[in-house]
PDB file of C-alpha atoms in Angstrom:
ATOM      1  CA  MET A 282      75.038 112.681 128.536  1.00 62.00           C
ATOM      2  CA  PHE A 283      76.493 109.953 126.312  1.00 85.00           C
ATOM      3  CA  PHE A 284      78.610 111.711 123.607  1.00 95.00           C
ATOM      4  CA  ASP A 285      76.937 115.034 124.329  1.00 93.00           C
ATOM      5  CA  GLY A 286      77.313 117.394 121.356  1.00 94.00           C
ATOM      6  CA  PHE A 287      78.378 114.658 118.902  1.00 98.00           C
ATOM      7  CA  GLN A 288      76.577 113.837 115.669  1.00 97.00           C
ATOM      8  CA  LEU A 289      75.975 110.315 114.385  1.00 97.00           C
ATOM      9  CA  LYS A 290      76.884 109.700 110.737  1.00 97.00           C
ATOM     10  CA  HIS A 291      77.329 106.862 108.249  1.00 98.00           C
ATOM     11  CA  VAL A 292      80.045 107.357 105.614  1.00 98.00           C
ATOM     12  CA  THR A 293      80.170 105.234 102.465  1.00 98.00           C
ATOM     13  CA  VAL A 294      83.602 103.933 101.464  1.00 98.00           C
ATOM     14  CA  ARG A 295      84.728 101.327  98.924  1.00 96.00           C
ATOM     15  CA  GLY A 296      84.493  98.635 101.579  1.00 93.00           C
ATOM     16  CA  GLY A 297      80.926  99.485 102.639  1.00 97.00           C
ATOM     17  CA  SER A 298      79.530 101.849 105.254  1.00 98.00           C
ATOM     18  CA  ILE A 299      81.302 103.103 108.377  1.00 98.00           C
ATOM     19  CA  ARG A 300      79.313 104.376 111.367  1.00 98.00           C
ATOM     20  CA  LEU A 301      80.889 107.185 113.356  1.00 98.00           C
ATOM     21  CA  ARG A 302      80.246 110.009 115.764  1.00 98.00           C
ATOM     22  CA  HIS A 303      81.966 113.354 115.334  1.00 98.00           C
ATOM     23  CA  GLY A 304      82.101 116.545 117.332  1.00 98.00           C
ATOM     24  CA  GLY A 305      84.225 119.475 118.404  1.00 98.00           C
ATOM     25  CA  SER A 306      86.487 121.787 116.426  1.00 96.00           C
ATOM     26  CA  GLY A 307      90.202 122.040 115.782  1.00 97.00           C
ATOM     27  CA  PRO A 308      92.740 119.608 114.330  1.00 98.00           C
ATOM     28  CA  PRO A 309      91.161 116.286 113.298  1.00 98.00           C
ATOM     29  CA  LEU A 310      91.653 113.355 115.681  1.00 98.00           C
ATOM     30  CA  LEU A 311      90.487 109.846 114.772  1.00 99.00           C
ATOM     31  CA  LEU A 312      89.757 107.407 117.642  1.00 99.00           C
ATOM     32  CA  LEU A 313      89.611 103.664 116.881  1.00 99.00           C
ATOM     33  CA  HIS A 314      88.215 101.103 119.324  1.00 98.00           C
ATOM     34  CA  GLY A 315      89.252  97.573 120.226  1.00 98.00           C
ATOM     35  CA  TYR A 316      87.673  94.154 120.720  1.00 97.00           C
ATOM     36  CA  PRO A 317      84.958  93.382 121.786  1.00 95.00           C
ATOM     37  CA  GLU A 318      83.768  96.970 121.733  1.00 97.00           C
ATOM     38  CA  THR A 319      82.526  99.745 119.424  1.00 98.00           C
ATOM     39  CA  HIS A 320      83.229 103.463 119.177  1.00 98.00           C
ATOM     40  CA  ALA A 321      81.193 103.807 122.394  1.00 98.00           C
ATOM     41  CA  MET A 322      84.363 102.961 124.355  1.00 98.00           C
ATOM     42  CA  TRP A 323      85.535 106.566 123.864  1.00 98.00           C
ATOM     43  CA  HIS A 324      82.568 108.141 125.649  1.00 98.00           C
ATOM     44  CA  LYS A 325      84.635 109.235 128.672  1.00 97.00           C
ATOM     45  CA  VAL A 326      87.406 110.953 126.672  1.00 98.00           C
ATOM     46  CA  ALA A 327      85.946 112.068 123.325  1.00 98.00           C
ATOM     47  CA  PRO A 328      83.802 114.947 124.680  1.00 97.00           C
ATOM     48  CA  GLN A 329      86.805 116.292 126.606  1.00 97.00           C
ATOM     49  CA  LEU A 330      89.081 116.084 123.565  1.00 98.00           C
ATOM     50  CA  ALA A 331      86.405 117.794 121.472  1.00 98.00           C
ATOM     51  CA  ARG A 332      87.123 121.035 123.323  1.00 97.00           C
ATOM     52  CA  ASP A 333      90.348 121.337 121.328  1.00 98.00           C
ATOM     53  CA  TYR A 334      90.015 118.872 118.443  1.00 98.00           C
ATOM     54  CA  THR A 335      87.558 117.698 115.823  1.00 98.00           C
ATOM     55  CA  VAL A 336      87.051 114.193 117.167  1.00 98.00           C
ATOM     56  CA  ILE A 337      85.901 111.301 114.985  1.00 98.00           C
ATOM     57  CA  CYS A 338      85.000 108.020 116.723  1.00 98.00           C
ATOM     58  CA  ALA A 339      84.395 105.264 114.188  1.00 98.00           C
ATOM     59  CA  ASP A 340      83.213 101.660 114.277  1.00 98.00           C
ATOM     60  CA  LEU A 341      85.769  99.476 112.517  1.00 98.00           C
ATOM     61  CA  ARG A 342      84.644  97.317 109.626  1.00 98.00           C
ATOM     62  CA  GLY A 343      82.840  94.315 111.109  1.00 98.00           C
ATOM     63  CA  TYR A 344      82.050  96.018 114.418  1.00 98.00           C
ATOM     64  CA  GLY A 345      79.146  98.034 115.772  1.00 98.00           C
ATOM     65  CA  ASP A 346      76.941  99.290 112.972  1.00 98.00           C
ATOM     66  CA  SER A 347      79.610  99.417 110.262  1.00 98.00           C
ATOM     67  CA  SER A 348      79.432  97.028 107.304  1.00 98.00           C
ATOM     68  CA  LYS A 349      80.080  93.355 107.978  1.00 98.00           C
ATOM     69  CA  PRO A 350      81.031  91.686 104.689  1.00 98.00           C
ATOM     70  CA  ARG A 351      81.398  87.938 104.585  1.00 98.00           C
ATOM     71  CA  GLY A 352      85.005  86.863 104.868  1.00 98.00           C
ATOM     72  CA  VAL A 353      86.852  85.824 101.720  1.00 98.00           C
ATOM     73  CA  PRO A 354      89.561  83.154 101.271  1.00 98.00           C
ATOM     74  CA  GLY A 355      92.802  84.581 102.598  1.00 98.00           C
ATOM     75  CA  HIS A 356      90.905  87.046 104.836  1.00 98.00           C
ATOM     76  CA  ALA A 357      92.016  90.071 102.773  1.00 98.00           C
ATOM     77  CA  ASN A 358      88.818  92.006 103.358  1.00 98.00           C
ATOM     78  CA  TYR A 359      89.531  92.018 107.094  1.00 98.00           C
ATOM     79  CA  SER A 360      93.230  92.762 106.787  1.00 98.00           C
ATOM     80  CA  LYS A 361      94.389  95.795 108.714  1.00 98.00           C
ATOM     81  CA  ARG A 362      95.289  97.246 105.314  1.00 98.00           C
ATOM     82  CA  ALA A 363      91.636  97.061 104.229  1.00 98.00           C
ATOM     83  CA  MET A 364      90.422  98.417 107.565  1.00 98.00           C
ATOM     84  CA  ALA A 365      92.982 101.236 107.439  1.00 98.00           C
ATOM     85  CA  ARG A 366      91.850 102.115 103.920  1.00 98.00           C
ATOM     86  CA  ASP A 367      88.300 102.411 105.253  1.00 98.00           C
ATOM     87  CA  MET A 368      89.461 104.998 107.766  1.00 98.00           C
ATOM     88  CA  ALA A 369      91.628 106.924 105.307  1.00 98.00           C
ATOM     89  CA  GLU A 370      88.617 107.142 102.987  1.00 98.00           C
ATOM     90  CA  VAL A 371      86.332 108.191 105.847  1.00 98.00           C
ATOM     91  CA  MET A 372      88.673 111.004 106.817  1.00 98.00           C
ATOM     92  CA  ALA A 373      89.033 112.132 103.191  1.00 98.00           C
ATOM     93  CA  GLU A 374      85.257 112.111 102.782  1.00 98.00           C
ATOM     94  CA  LEU A 375      84.995 114.314 105.871  1.00 98.00           C
ATOM     95  CA  GLY A 376      87.569 116.662 104.334  1.00 98.00           C
ATOM     96  CA  TYR A 377      90.639 115.678 106.375  1.00 98.00           C
ATOM     97  CA  LEU A 378      93.803 114.711 104.486  1.00 96.00           C
ATOM     98  CA  GLY A 379      95.973 115.165 107.578  1.00 97.00           C
ATOM     99  CA  PHE A 380      94.989 113.837 111.006  1.00 98.00           C
ATOM    100  CA  HIS A 381      96.098 112.273 114.288  1.00 98.00           C
ATOM    101  CA  VAL A 382      95.060 108.719 115.218  1.00 99.00           C
ATOM    102  CA  VAL A 383      94.572 107.022 118.578  1.00 99.00           C
ATOM    103  CA  GLY A 384      93.872 103.291 118.539  1.00 99.00           C
ATOM    104  CA  HIS A 385      93.137 100.835 121.317  1.00 98.00           C
ATOM    105  CA  ASP A 386      93.668  97.082 120.900  1.00 98.00           C
ATOM    106  CA  ARG A 387      92.425  96.114 117.387  1.00 98.00           C
ATOM    107  CA  GLY A 388      92.095  99.794 116.597  1.00 98.00           C
ATOM    108  CA  GLY A 389      95.755 100.159 117.498  1.00 98.00           C
ATOM    109  CA  ARG A 390      96.633  97.580 114.870  1.00 98.00           C
ATOM    110  CA  VAL A 391      94.628  99.508 112.284  1.00 99.00           C
ATOM    111  CA  THR A 392      96.437 102.648 113.477  1.00 98.00           C
ATOM    112  CA  HIS A 393      99.789 100.932 112.901  1.00 98.00           C
ATOM    113  CA  ARG A 394      98.783 100.094 109.325  1.00 98.00           C
ATOM    114  CA  LEU A 395      97.441 103.622 108.720  1.00 98.00           C
ATOM    115  CA  ALA A 396     100.863 104.976 109.687  1.00 98.00           C
ATOM    116  CA  ARG A 397     102.558 102.592 107.266  1.00 98.00           C
ATOM    117  CA  ASP A 398     100.206 102.964 104.306  1.00 98.00           C
ATOM    118  CA  TYR A 399      99.338 106.680 104.641  1.00 98.00           C
ATOM    119  CA  PRO A 400     102.477 108.347 106.067  1.00 98.00           C
ATOM    120  CA  LYS A 401     101.743 111.672 104.361  1.00 97.00           C
ATOM    121  CA  ARG A 402      98.300 111.900 105.987  1.00 98.00           C
ATOM    122  CA  VAL A 403      98.896 110.623 109.518  1.00 98.00           C
ATOM    123  CA  ARG A 404     100.489 113.290 111.728  1.00 98.00           C
ATOM    124  CA  SER A 405     100.957 111.196 114.871  1.00 98.00           C
ATOM    125  CA  ILE A 406      99.804 107.889 116.265  1.00 98.00           C
ATOM    126  CA  THR A 407      98.954 106.685 119.748  1.00 99.00           C
ATOM    127  CA  VAL A 408      98.639 102.949 120.421  1.00 99.00           C
ATOM    128  CA  LEU A 409      96.982 101.691 123.594  1.00 98.00           C
ATOM    129  CA  ASP A 410      97.958  98.417 125.268  1.00 98.00           C
ATOM    130  CA  ILE A 411      99.504  96.637 122.308  1.00 98.00           C
ATOM    131  CA  SER A 412     102.879  95.700 120.911  1.00 98.00           C
ATOM    132  CA  PRO A 413     103.135  95.198 117.132  1.00 98.00           C
ATOM    133  CA  THR A 414     101.206  92.169 115.872  1.00 98.00           C
ATOM    134  CA  LEU A 415     104.208  90.461 114.277  1.00 98.00           C
ATOM    135  CA  LYS A 416     106.284  90.889 117.430  1.00 98.00           C
ATOM    136  CA  MET A 417     103.527  89.430 119.597  1.00 98.00           C
ATOM    137  CA  TYR A 418     103.061  86.339 117.425  1.00 98.00           C
ATOM    138  CA  GLN A 419     106.813  85.806 117.181  1.00 97.00           C
ATOM    139  CA  SER A 420     107.046  86.010 120.978  1.00 95.00           C
ATOM    140  CA  THR A 421     104.280  83.509 121.715  1.00 96.00           C
ATOM    141  CA  THR A 422     104.803  81.553 124.913  1.00 96.00           C
ATOM    142  CA  ARG A 423     102.559  79.348 127.024  1.00 97.00           C
ATOM    143  CA  ALA A 424     101.863  82.317 129.313  1.00 96.00           C
ATOM    144  CA  PHE A 425     100.849  84.515 126.379  1.00 96.00           C
ATOM    145  CA  ALA A 426      98.674  81.822 124.800  1.00 96.00           C
ATOM    146  CA  LYS A 427      96.874  81.299 128.106  1.00 94.00           C
ATOM    147  CA  ALA A 428      96.321  85.019 128.720  1.00 93.00           C
ATOM    148  CA  TYR A 429      95.295  85.777 125.113  1.00 94.00           C
ATOM    149  CA  TYR A 430      93.614  82.469 124.345  1.00 94.00           C
ATOM    150  CA  HIS A 431      91.047  84.254 122.161  1.00 94.00           C
ATOM    151  CA  TRP A 432      93.826  85.078 119.657  1.00 97.00           C
ATOM    152  CA  PHE A 433      94.186  81.358 118.973  1.00 97.00           C
ATOM    153  CA  PHE A 434      90.521  80.415 119.367  1.00 96.00           C
ATOM    154  CA  LEU A 435      89.056  83.033 117.012  1.00 97.00           C
ATOM    155  CA  ILE A 436      91.491  82.203 114.185  1.00 98.00           C
ATOM    156  CA  GLN A 437      90.248  78.628 113.865  1.00 98.00           C
ATOM    157  CA  GLU A 438      88.616  77.767 110.566  1.00 97.00           C
ATOM    158  CA  ALA A 439      85.014  78.897 110.145  1.00 97.00           C
ATOM    159  CA  PRO A 440      82.446  78.108 111.346  1.00 97.00           C
ATOM    160  CA  LEU A 441      83.857  76.529 114.525  1.00 97.00           C
ATOM    161  CA  PRO A 442      84.428  79.654 116.672  1.00 96.00           C
ATOM    162  CA  GLU A 443      81.330  81.320 115.234  1.00 97.00           C
ATOM    163  CA  LYS A 444      79.158  78.353 116.239  1.00 95.00           C
ATOM    164  CA  LEU A 445      80.689  78.145 119.701  1.00 94.00           C
ATOM    165  CA  LEU A 446      80.194  81.859 120.394  1.00 94.00           C
ATOM    166  CA  GLN A 447      76.610  82.133 119.196  1.00 89.00           C
ATOM    167  CA  GLY A 448      74.233  81.988 122.124  1.00 86.00           C
ATOM    168  CA  HIS A 449      76.931  82.989 124.614  1.00 89.00           C
ATOM    169  CA  VAL A 450      76.330  86.737 124.490  1.00 85.00           C
ATOM    170  CA  PRO A 451      76.344  88.627 126.834  1.00 84.00           C
ATOM    171  CA  GLY A 452      78.302  86.176 128.977  1.00 87.00           C
ATOM    172  CA  TYR A 453      81.313  86.034 126.652  1.00 87.00           C
ATOM    173  CA  ILE A 454      81.463  89.815 126.176  1.00 85.00           C
ATOM    174  CA  LEU A 455      81.213  90.471 129.892  1.00 84.00           C
ATOM    175  CA  SER A 456      83.965  87.951 130.579  1.00 87.00           C
ATOM    176  CA  ARG A 457      86.319  89.712 128.140  1.00 85.00           C
ATOM    177  CA  LEU A 458      85.562  93.173 129.508  1.00 86.00           C
ATOM    178  CA  GLY A 459      85.754  92.107 133.136  1.00 77.00           C
ATOM    179  CA  ARG A 460      88.928  90.053 133.005  1.00 79.00           C
ATOM    180  CA  GLY A 461      91.004  92.626 134.931  1.00 75.00           C
ATOM    181  CA  PRO A 462      91.207  93.006 138.719  1.00 76.00           C
ATOM    182  CA  SER A 463      88.576  95.771 138.728  1.00 75.00           C
ATOM    183  CA  LYS A 464      86.080  93.536 136.882  1.00 82.00           C
ATOM    184  CA  LEU A 465      83.271  95.644 135.352  1.00 89.00           C
ATOM    185  CA  ASN A 466      83.466  98.521 137.815  1.00 89.00           C
ATOM    186  CA  HIS A 467      84.798 101.032 135.272  1.00 93.00           C
ATOM    187  CA  PHE A 468      82.333 100.243 132.476  1.00 94.00           C
ATOM    188  CA  ASP A 469      79.263 102.388 131.883  1.00 95.00           C
ATOM    189  CA  LYS A 470      76.153 100.229 131.592  1.00 94.00           C
ATOM    190  CA  ARG A 471      75.110 102.083 128.432  1.00 95.00           C
ATOM    191  CA  ALA A 472      78.401 101.246 126.753  1.00 96.00           C
ATOM    192  CA  VAL A 473      78.230  97.601 127.797  1.00 94.00           C
ATOM    193  CA  ALA A 474      74.679  97.390 126.446  1.00 94.00           C
ATOM    194  CA  GLU A 475      75.995  98.707 123.120  1.00 96.00           C
ATOM    195  CA  TYR A 476      78.744  96.076 122.966  1.00 96.00           C
ATOM    196  CA  VAL A 477      76.303  93.297 123.811  1.00 94.00           C
ATOM    197  CA  ARG A 478      73.784  94.534 121.231  1.00 95.00           C
ATOM    198  CA  ALA A 479      76.426  94.513 118.508  1.00 96.00           C
ATOM    199  CA  PHE A 480      77.650  91.010 119.348  1.00 94.00           C
ATOM    200  CA  LYS A 481      74.188  89.510 119.321  1.00 93.00           C
ATOM    201  CA  ASP A 482      74.379  89.841 115.528  1.00 96.00           C
ATOM    202  CA  PRO A 483      75.926  86.635 114.094  1.00 96.00           C
ATOM    203  CA  ARG A 484      77.509  88.779 111.363  1.00 97.00           C
ATOM    204  CA  THR A 485      79.516  90.618 114.029  1.00 97.00           C
ATOM    205  CA  ILE A 486      80.763  87.353 115.485  1.00 97.00           C
ATOM    206  CA  HIS A 487      81.871  86.171 112.029  1.00 98.00           C
ATOM    207  CA  ALA A 488      83.435  89.519 111.117  1.00 98.00           C
ATOM    208  CA  THR A 489      85.438  89.753 114.314  1.00 98.00           C
ATOM    209  CA  CYS A 490      86.704  86.200 113.866  1.00 98.00           C
ATOM    210  CA  GLU A 491      87.822  87.264 110.380  1.00 98.00           C
ATOM    211  CA  ASP A 492      89.614  90.252 111.910  1.00 98.00           C
ATOM    212  CA  TYR A 493      91.678  87.870 114.056  1.00 98.00           C
ATOM    213  CA  ARG A 494      92.176  85.380 111.206  1.00 98.00           C
ATOM    214  CA  ALA A 495      93.574  88.199 109.101  1.00 98.00           C
ATOM    215  CA  SER A 496      95.953  89.202 111.900  1.00 98.00           C
ATOM    216  CA  ALA A 497      97.383  85.679 112.007  1.00 98.00           C
ATOM    217  CA  THR A 498      97.811  85.433 108.232  1.00 98.00           C
ATOM    218  CA  ILE A 499      97.754  88.291 105.715  1.00 98.00           C
ATOM    219  CA  ASP A 500      98.568  90.984 108.268  1.00 98.00           C
ATOM    220  CA  LEU A 501     101.813  89.199 109.122  1.00 98.00           C
ATOM    221  CA  VAL A 502     102.701  89.137 105.406  1.00 98.00           C
ATOM    222  CA  HIS A 503     102.092  92.870 105.154  1.00 98.00           C
ATOM    223  CA  ASP A 504     104.064  93.560 108.328  1.00 98.00           C
ATOM    224  CA  ARG A 505     107.048  91.530 107.147  1.00 98.00           C
ATOM    225  CA  LYS A 506     107.088  93.455 103.866  1.00 97.00           C
ATOM    226  CA  SER A 507     107.001  96.829 105.640  1.00 96.00           C
ATOM    227  CA  LYS A 508     110.712  97.531 105.970  1.00 91.00           C
ATOM    228  CA  THR A 509     110.628 101.338 106.327  1.00 94.00           C
ATOM    229  CA  ARG A 510     110.474 102.576 109.901  1.00 96.00           C
ATOM    230  CA  ILE A 511     107.522 104.720 110.951  1.00 98.00           C
ATOM    231  CA  LYS A 512     108.714 108.323 111.160  1.00 97.00           C
ATOM    232  CA  MET A 513     105.779 110.248 112.661  1.00 98.00           C
ATOM    233  CA  PRO A 514     105.692 110.611 116.469  1.00 98.00           C
ATOM    234  CA  LEU A 515     104.354 107.534 118.268  1.00 98.00           C
ATOM    235  CA  LEU A 516     102.955 107.417 121.798  1.00 98.00           C
ATOM    236  CA  ALA A 517     102.570 103.973 123.385  1.00 99.00           C
ATOM    237  CA  LEU A 518     100.552 103.601 126.591  1.00 98.00           C
ATOM    238  CA  TRP A 519      99.728 100.327 128.295  1.00 98.00           C
ATOM    239  CA  GLY A 520      98.187  98.994 131.486  1.00 97.00           C
ATOM    240  CA  ARG A 521     100.526  98.059 134.308  1.00 96.00           C
ATOM    241  CA  GLN A 522      98.090  95.303 135.344  1.00 94.00           C
ATOM    242  CA  GLY A 523      97.858  93.758 131.878  1.00 94.00           C
ATOM    243  CA  VAL A 524      99.528  91.244 129.596  1.00 96.00           C
ATOM    244  CA  ILE A 525     101.632  93.784 127.685  1.00 98.00           C
ATOM    245  CA  GLU A 526     103.346  94.885 130.900  1.00 97.00           C
ATOM    246  CA  ALA A 527     103.853  91.310 132.085  1.00 97.00           C
ATOM    247  CA  LEU A 528     105.090  89.674 128.880  1.00 97.00           C
ATOM    248  CA  PHE A 529     106.410  92.361 126.518  1.00 98.00           C
ATOM    249  CA  ASP A 530     108.718  95.370 126.452  1.00 98.00           C
ATOM    250  CA  CYS A 531     106.275  97.760 124.852  1.00 98.00           C
ATOM    251  CA  LEU A 532     108.598 100.708 124.164  1.00 98.00           C
ATOM    252  CA  ALA A 533     111.388  98.492 122.870  1.00 98.00           C
ATOM    253  CA  ASP A 534     108.941  96.614 120.657  1.00 98.00           C
ATOM    254  CA  TRP A 535     107.687  99.824 119.037  1.00 98.00           C
ATOM    255  CA  ARG A 536     111.217 101.167 118.666  1.00 98.00           C
ATOM    256  CA  GLU A 537     111.932  98.211 116.416  1.00 98.00           C
ATOM    257  CA  VAL A 538     109.448  99.595 113.872  1.00 98.00           C
ATOM    258  CA  ALA A 539     109.376 103.368 114.565  1.00 98.00           C
ATOM    259  CA  THR A 540     111.981 106.098 115.061  1.00 98.00           C
ATOM    260  CA  ASP A 541     110.199 108.526 117.425  1.00 98.00           C
ATOM    261  CA  VAL A 542     108.653 106.553 120.299  1.00 98.00           C
ATOM    262  CA  ARG A 543     107.705 107.569 123.805  1.00 98.00           C
ATOM    263  CA  GLY A 544     105.211 106.352 126.408  1.00 98.00           C
ATOM    264  CA  ARG A 545     104.650 104.645 129.724  1.00 98.00           C
ATOM    265  CA  ALA A 546     102.447 102.278 131.692  1.00 98.00           C
ATOM    266  CA  LEU A 547      99.301 103.538 133.420  1.00 98.00           C
ATOM    267  CA  GLN A 548      97.986 102.035 136.641  1.00 96.00           C
ATOM    268  CA  CYS A 549      95.144 100.011 135.105  1.00 95.00           C
ATOM    269  CA  GLY A 550      94.296  96.977 132.999  1.00 94.00           C
ATOM    270  CA  HIS A 551      93.699  96.628 129.279  1.00 95.00           C
ATOM    271  CA  PHE A 552      90.764  99.002 128.764  1.00 96.00           C
ATOM    272  CA  ILE A 553      92.589 102.281 129.351  1.00 97.00           C
ATOM    273  CA  PRO A 554      89.968 104.759 128.006  1.00 98.00           C
ATOM    274  CA  GLU A 555      87.334 103.378 130.342  1.00 97.00           C
ATOM    275  CA  GLU A 556      89.529 102.537 133.323  1.00 96.00           C
ATOM    276  CA  LYS A 557      91.771 105.633 133.429  1.00 97.00           C
ATOM    277  CA  PRO A 558      90.205 108.348 131.258  1.00 98.00           C
ATOM    278  CA  LYS A 559      91.715 111.306 133.167  1.00 98.00           C
ATOM    279  CA  GLU A 560      95.245 109.925 132.959  1.00 98.00           C
ATOM    280  CA  LEU A 561      94.776 109.103 129.287  1.00 98.00           C
ATOM    281  CA  LEU A 562      93.542 112.634 128.571  1.00 98.00           C
ATOM    282  CA  LEU A 563      96.599 114.124 130.261  1.00 98.00           C
ATOM    283  CA  GLU A 564      98.945 111.961 128.191  1.00 98.00           C
ATOM    284  CA  LEU A 565      97.115 112.628 124.921  1.00 98.00           C
ATOM    285  CA  ARG A 566      96.901 116.374 125.408  1.00 98.00           C
ATOM    286  CA  ARG A 567     100.625 116.615 126.233  1.00 98.00           C
ATOM    287  CA  PHE A 568     101.597 114.474 123.260  1.00 98.00           C
ATOM    288  CA  LEU A 569      99.286 116.230 120.775  1.00 98.00           C
ATOM    289  CA  ARG A 570     100.441 119.687 121.914  1.00 97.00           C
ATOM    290  CA  GLN A 571     104.031 118.637 121.335  1.00 97.00           C
ATOM    291  CA  ASN A 572     103.197 117.240 117.881  1.00 96.00           C
ATOM    292  CA  PRO A 573     100.595 119.534 116.269  1.00 91.00           C
TER     293      PRO A 573
END
């Protein structure tokens, strides 16, 4: 079954309401999804991890069924700092002041900010198929802009991208999910239906544009001001068939901002938890055992 044994919950934080599923027992482990998905992306790995951990799968602010506030000038309410604060408050509300975090894509960027802003709470971080945001923008080339065109499309001033995207769901969502060589073969139809449902809401389209606008503006300010290196253990995994492998040096990039970095490429594209769940589970279990 889909998330068998997990409970659905909404937790109120200063920024609104965060939808999550939680299950299992053991050390707390927070899983954060990427774009254009919801917490449903963890359905292949969360139940397995719940055998040894208390697993919390949350919808980021603006995604799924979490709150979708209107963007403000400067995009501060969709900064990764604001989104990380949501998650720190969620975990505190659940009774966890120390926890591990795994983040894919946008969730990885929130994970990065959690490590910076809450170093006494975050025990370890795992980032999936990303290099640091500042490094990626500083390294922009024609090849990167072509491969990640949505980074530059979604940051355009509202309401241009919002207007262009409305009416193009599910086509747009399916095109983002299926951009790798395996197309949509690895995606459960129930999960895809959840992503499409969420993006049919115009508020989700606006909120996710604001997420990207924040990454190109206020997030870069915060990253430039963060001079202290991340000290907790960091695992970086990326897809050998993806853009990170082709255009970046993922381990070197993370070693510029963190002191304890390890990781490797997996034989897949961008959506690691859905494309290679068994391999991801092996890597996570090894890493988490080594860093309790």
